[in-house]
Amino acid sequence: MQMTAYAPGRVELLGNHTDYNEGVVLSAAIDRGITITGEASGGSLISLQSADREVTIDLANGLPEPLATNTWANYLLGVVRGLLEAGYPVAGFSAKISSTLPTGAGLSSSAALEVATCLFSEKLFGFSLSPLDRAKLCKRAENVFVGVNCGLLDQVSSVFGAENAAIFLDCRAETVANVGFPDGFELLITDSSVKHELTGGEYNERRAQCFEAAKVLGVKALRDTTSEAVLAAPLDDVVRRRALHVTGEIERVFRGVELLRTGNGAGFGELMWASHESSRVNFENSTEELDALVEIAHQIPGVYGSRLTGGGFGGATVSLIDAGKADAISSEIQKRYVEKVGIECKTYLSRLSQGAR
C-alpha cells in the first residue's frame, strides 16, 4: 500500500538562536514543504529518490551509517536509524521525495525532511509517536547522525504548525502553544539567493560562545539571565555581544507574544526590525545581502518589520506586510535588490500553515 506524508518548512519570527540556550521562540509553519511518497519493499532494501538523485542501502548490513556522498539522504537515514534504535519496526521501503521549499534559503528543509520521514515510517509500518516525541527524535537524528547541534525549534515548527497561528516554543519546558496571528497582515519571505549552510562552523562557534557566556555569568543557560546582567558581567566583547543577542531575543519573544495576543501587528513588526539589528551587530550571523533586503524593506510603505529568518549566514528574510500588498511590495524589493546588490532575489507570500500530515 502506498503512503504519502508531508511536512512543512518554517519561518522563525522572533527568537534567533535562543533554542539551544533554553529560551523561547516564535515561529510559524509555512505553506511550502516536503512530500514523501512510497511503499514497503517487503525486504531490507531502502531506496530513496529525490529529483535526479538516488540512494539505496540494505538494512541487512546493519543500522544505517552516515553517507559521505549524497549527504541529503542522511536526514532521512538518521531518522530511520533513530526509529530502529528506539525499537520501532522499520523495514525496507522505496520512496520518492519532492519539495516546494527553495533549497538553501534557511526555511528548514532539513527538519521538514526528517519530520516527513518519521511520519511516513509511522504510517507505513503501523506505529505512532506523540507529536513532541516525533520532533525530539528528528532533532536527535540531526544532532547525532548529521552532526548539526540544532535545537528543537525547526522540528517542533514542522510538527505543530497551525492555520493562521504562530508557534510559541519554550525550549526548557518543552511546551508548545499556538498564538493567533492578527488579521490584516501577511508574511513575505525573500530568498537572498545566497545559500544558507547550517553545517558550517559558524553555527557551532556561536553556540560555544553562548555557553561560555553562561558559564562566566554563573547560570545554567542564557535563559536564566537578562541583558542588564550581561552588560555588567566581565565578558570578552565578542562573547558579550553574542549573549546580548540571545537575552534580547528572549525578551523580544515574550513581548511579541503579548502583542500578537492583542492584535498589535505594527508593534510586533518593530520587534522584528530590532531583532535583525541585533543579528547584524551582536550575533554577526547576517550577511551583506540579508542586510540589504532588510534595509530595502524598511523603505517600502506597507512593510511593518523584517529580519533574517533561521540560522543566518545567508538564506532568507521574513517581512510582516499589509495584507493584499504582496505583489507591489515584492516587485519593489526585487527591483531595488538587483540595483543594490547586483543579483536577483525571489519572494514568496506565505500562509501560516498546518503542520505535518
PDB file of N, CA and C in Angstrom, residues 6 8 26 61 71 98 105 109 133 152 156 160 166 174 219 249 256 258 263 270-271 298 327 331 346:
ATOM      1  N   TYR A   6       3.573  14.527   4.410  1.00  0.00           N
ATOM      2  CA  TYR A   6       4.022  15.875   4.071  1.00  0.00           C
ATOM      3  C   TYR A   6       4.399  16.616   5.356  1.00  0.00           C
ATOM      4  N   PRO A   8       5.856  20.651   6.538  1.00  0.00           N
ATOM      5  CA  PRO A   8       6.173  21.995   6.054  1.00  0.00           C
ATOM      6  C   PRO A   8       7.518  22.512   6.546  1.00  0.00           C
ATOM      7  N   LEU A  26       9.369  32.194  18.729  1.00  0.00           N
ATOM      8  CA  LEU A  26       8.136  32.288  17.965  1.00  0.00           C
ATOM      9  C   LEU A  26       8.434  31.950  16.515  1.00  0.00           C
ATOM     10  N   ASN A  61      22.666  -5.138   6.272  1.00  0.00           N
ATOM     11  CA  ASN A  61      24.077  -4.877   6.581  1.00  0.00           C
ATOM     12  C   ASN A  61      24.262  -4.159   7.916  1.00  0.00           C
ATOM     13  N   THR A  71      24.765  13.340   0.656  1.00  0.00           N
ATOM     14  CA  THR A  71      24.541  13.627   2.078  1.00  0.00           C
ATOM     15  C   THR A  71      23.115  14.092   2.362  1.00  0.00           C
ATOM     16  N   SER A  98       9.829  14.890  -2.900  1.00  0.00           N
ATOM     17  CA  SER A  98       9.674  16.119  -3.675  1.00  0.00           C
ATOM     18  C   SER A  98       9.539  17.297  -2.718  1.00  0.00           C
ATOM     19  N   ALA A 105      17.621  28.292   1.538  1.00  0.00           N
ATOM     20  CA  ALA A 105      17.034  29.569   1.923  1.00  0.00           C
ATOM     21  C   ALA A 105      16.862  29.702   3.430  1.00  0.00           C
ATOM     22  N   SER A 109      14.403  23.084   5.435  1.00  0.00           N
ATOM     23  CA  SER A 109      14.088  21.913   4.617  1.00  0.00           C
ATOM     24  C   SER A 109      14.596  20.641   5.271  1.00  0.00           C
ATOM     25  N   ASP A 133       7.382  13.741  20.810  1.00  0.00           N
ATOM     26  CA  ASP A 133       8.394  12.696  20.657  1.00  0.00           C
ATOM     27  C   ASP A 133       8.877  12.607  19.221  1.00  0.00           C
ATOM     28  N   LEU A 152      15.506  22.444  19.138  1.00  0.00           N
ATOM     29  CA  LEU A 152      14.261  21.748  18.831  1.00  0.00           C
ATOM     30  C   LEU A 152      13.321  22.573  17.946  1.00  0.00           C
ATOM     31  N   VAL A 156       9.888  21.137  15.856  1.00  0.00           N
ATOM     32  CA  VAL A 156       8.619  21.487  16.512  1.00  0.00           C
ATOM     33  C   VAL A 156       7.753  22.317  15.566  1.00  0.00           C
ATOM     34  N   PHE A 160       4.065  21.123  14.748  1.00  0.00           N
ATOM     35  CA  PHE A 160       2.981  21.792  15.481  1.00  0.00           C
ATOM     36  C   PHE A 160       2.373  22.991  14.752  1.00  0.00           C
ATOM     37  N   ALA A 166       0.918  31.506  15.002  1.00  0.00           N
ATOM     38  CA  ALA A 166       2.336  31.325  15.268  1.00  0.00           C
ATOM     39  C   ALA A 166       2.512  30.199  16.285  1.00  0.00           C
ATOM     40  N   GLU A 174       9.916  22.498  27.179  1.00  0.00           N
ATOM     41  CA  GLU A 174       9.486  21.678  26.042  1.00  0.00           C
ATOM     42  C   GLU A 174       7.959  21.676  25.947  1.00  0.00           C
ATOM     43  N   VAL A 219      25.261  30.918  35.337  1.00  0.00           N
ATOM     44  CA  VAL A 219      23.893  30.431  35.141  1.00  0.00           C
ATOM     45  C   VAL A 219      23.923  29.171  34.284  1.00  0.00           C
ATOM     46  N   GLU A 249      16.734  38.626  22.390  1.00  0.00           N
ATOM     47  CA  GLU A 249      15.743  37.874  21.627  1.00  0.00           C
ATOM     48  C   GLU A 249      14.706  37.223  22.542  1.00  0.00           C
ATOM     49  N   GLY A 256       6.624  39.872  22.145  1.00  0.00           N
ATOM     50  CA  GLY A 256       5.934  39.578  20.898  1.00  0.00           C
ATOM     51  C   GLY A 256       4.673  38.765  21.099  1.00  0.00           C
ATOM     52  N   GLU A 258       2.720  38.874  23.688  1.00  0.00           N
ATOM     53  CA  GLU A 258       1.718  39.830  24.195  1.00  0.00           C
ATOM     54  C   GLU A 258       1.119  40.640  23.054  1.00  0.00           C
ATOM     55  N   GLY A 263      -3.419  41.677  19.070  1.00  0.00           N
ATOM     56  CA  GLY A 263      -3.627  42.073  17.681  1.00  0.00           C
ATOM     57  C   GLY A 263      -2.769  43.219  17.204  1.00  0.00           C
ATOM     58  N   GLU A 270       7.943  46.104  14.841  1.00  0.00           N
ATOM     59  CA  GLU A 270       9.067  46.851  15.425  1.00  0.00           C
ATOM     60  C   GLU A 270      10.065  45.900  16.095  1.00  0.00           C
ATOM     61  N   LEU A 271       9.553  44.861  16.715  1.00  0.00           N
ATOM     62  CA  LEU A 271      10.448  43.871  17.329  1.00  0.00           C
ATOM     63  C   LEU A 271      11.264  43.132  16.272  1.00  0.00           C
ATOM     64  N   HIS A 298      12.646  48.330   4.827  1.00  0.00           N
ATOM     65  CA  HIS A 298      12.376  49.437   5.743  1.00  0.00           C
ATOM     66  C   HIS A 298      11.901  50.688   5.002  1.00  0.00           C
ATOM     67  N   ASP A 327       2.154  41.734  -3.984  1.00  0.00           N
ATOM     68  CA  ASP A 327       2.674  41.874  -5.351  1.00  0.00           C
ATOM     69  C   ASP A 327       3.465  43.166  -5.514  1.00  0.00           C
ATOM     70  N   SER A 331       7.571  43.303  -5.956  1.00  0.00           N
ATOM     71  CA  SER A 331       8.154  43.901  -7.154  1.00  0.00           C
ATOM     72  C   SER A 331       9.169  44.977  -6.801  1.00  0.00           C
ATOM     73  N   LYS A 346      14.217  36.152  -4.799  1.00  0.00           N
ATOM     74  CA  LYS A 346      12.893  35.596  -5.051  1.00  0.00           C
ATOM     75  C   LYS A 346      12.031  35.831  -3.819  1.00  0.00           C
TER      76      LYS A 346
END
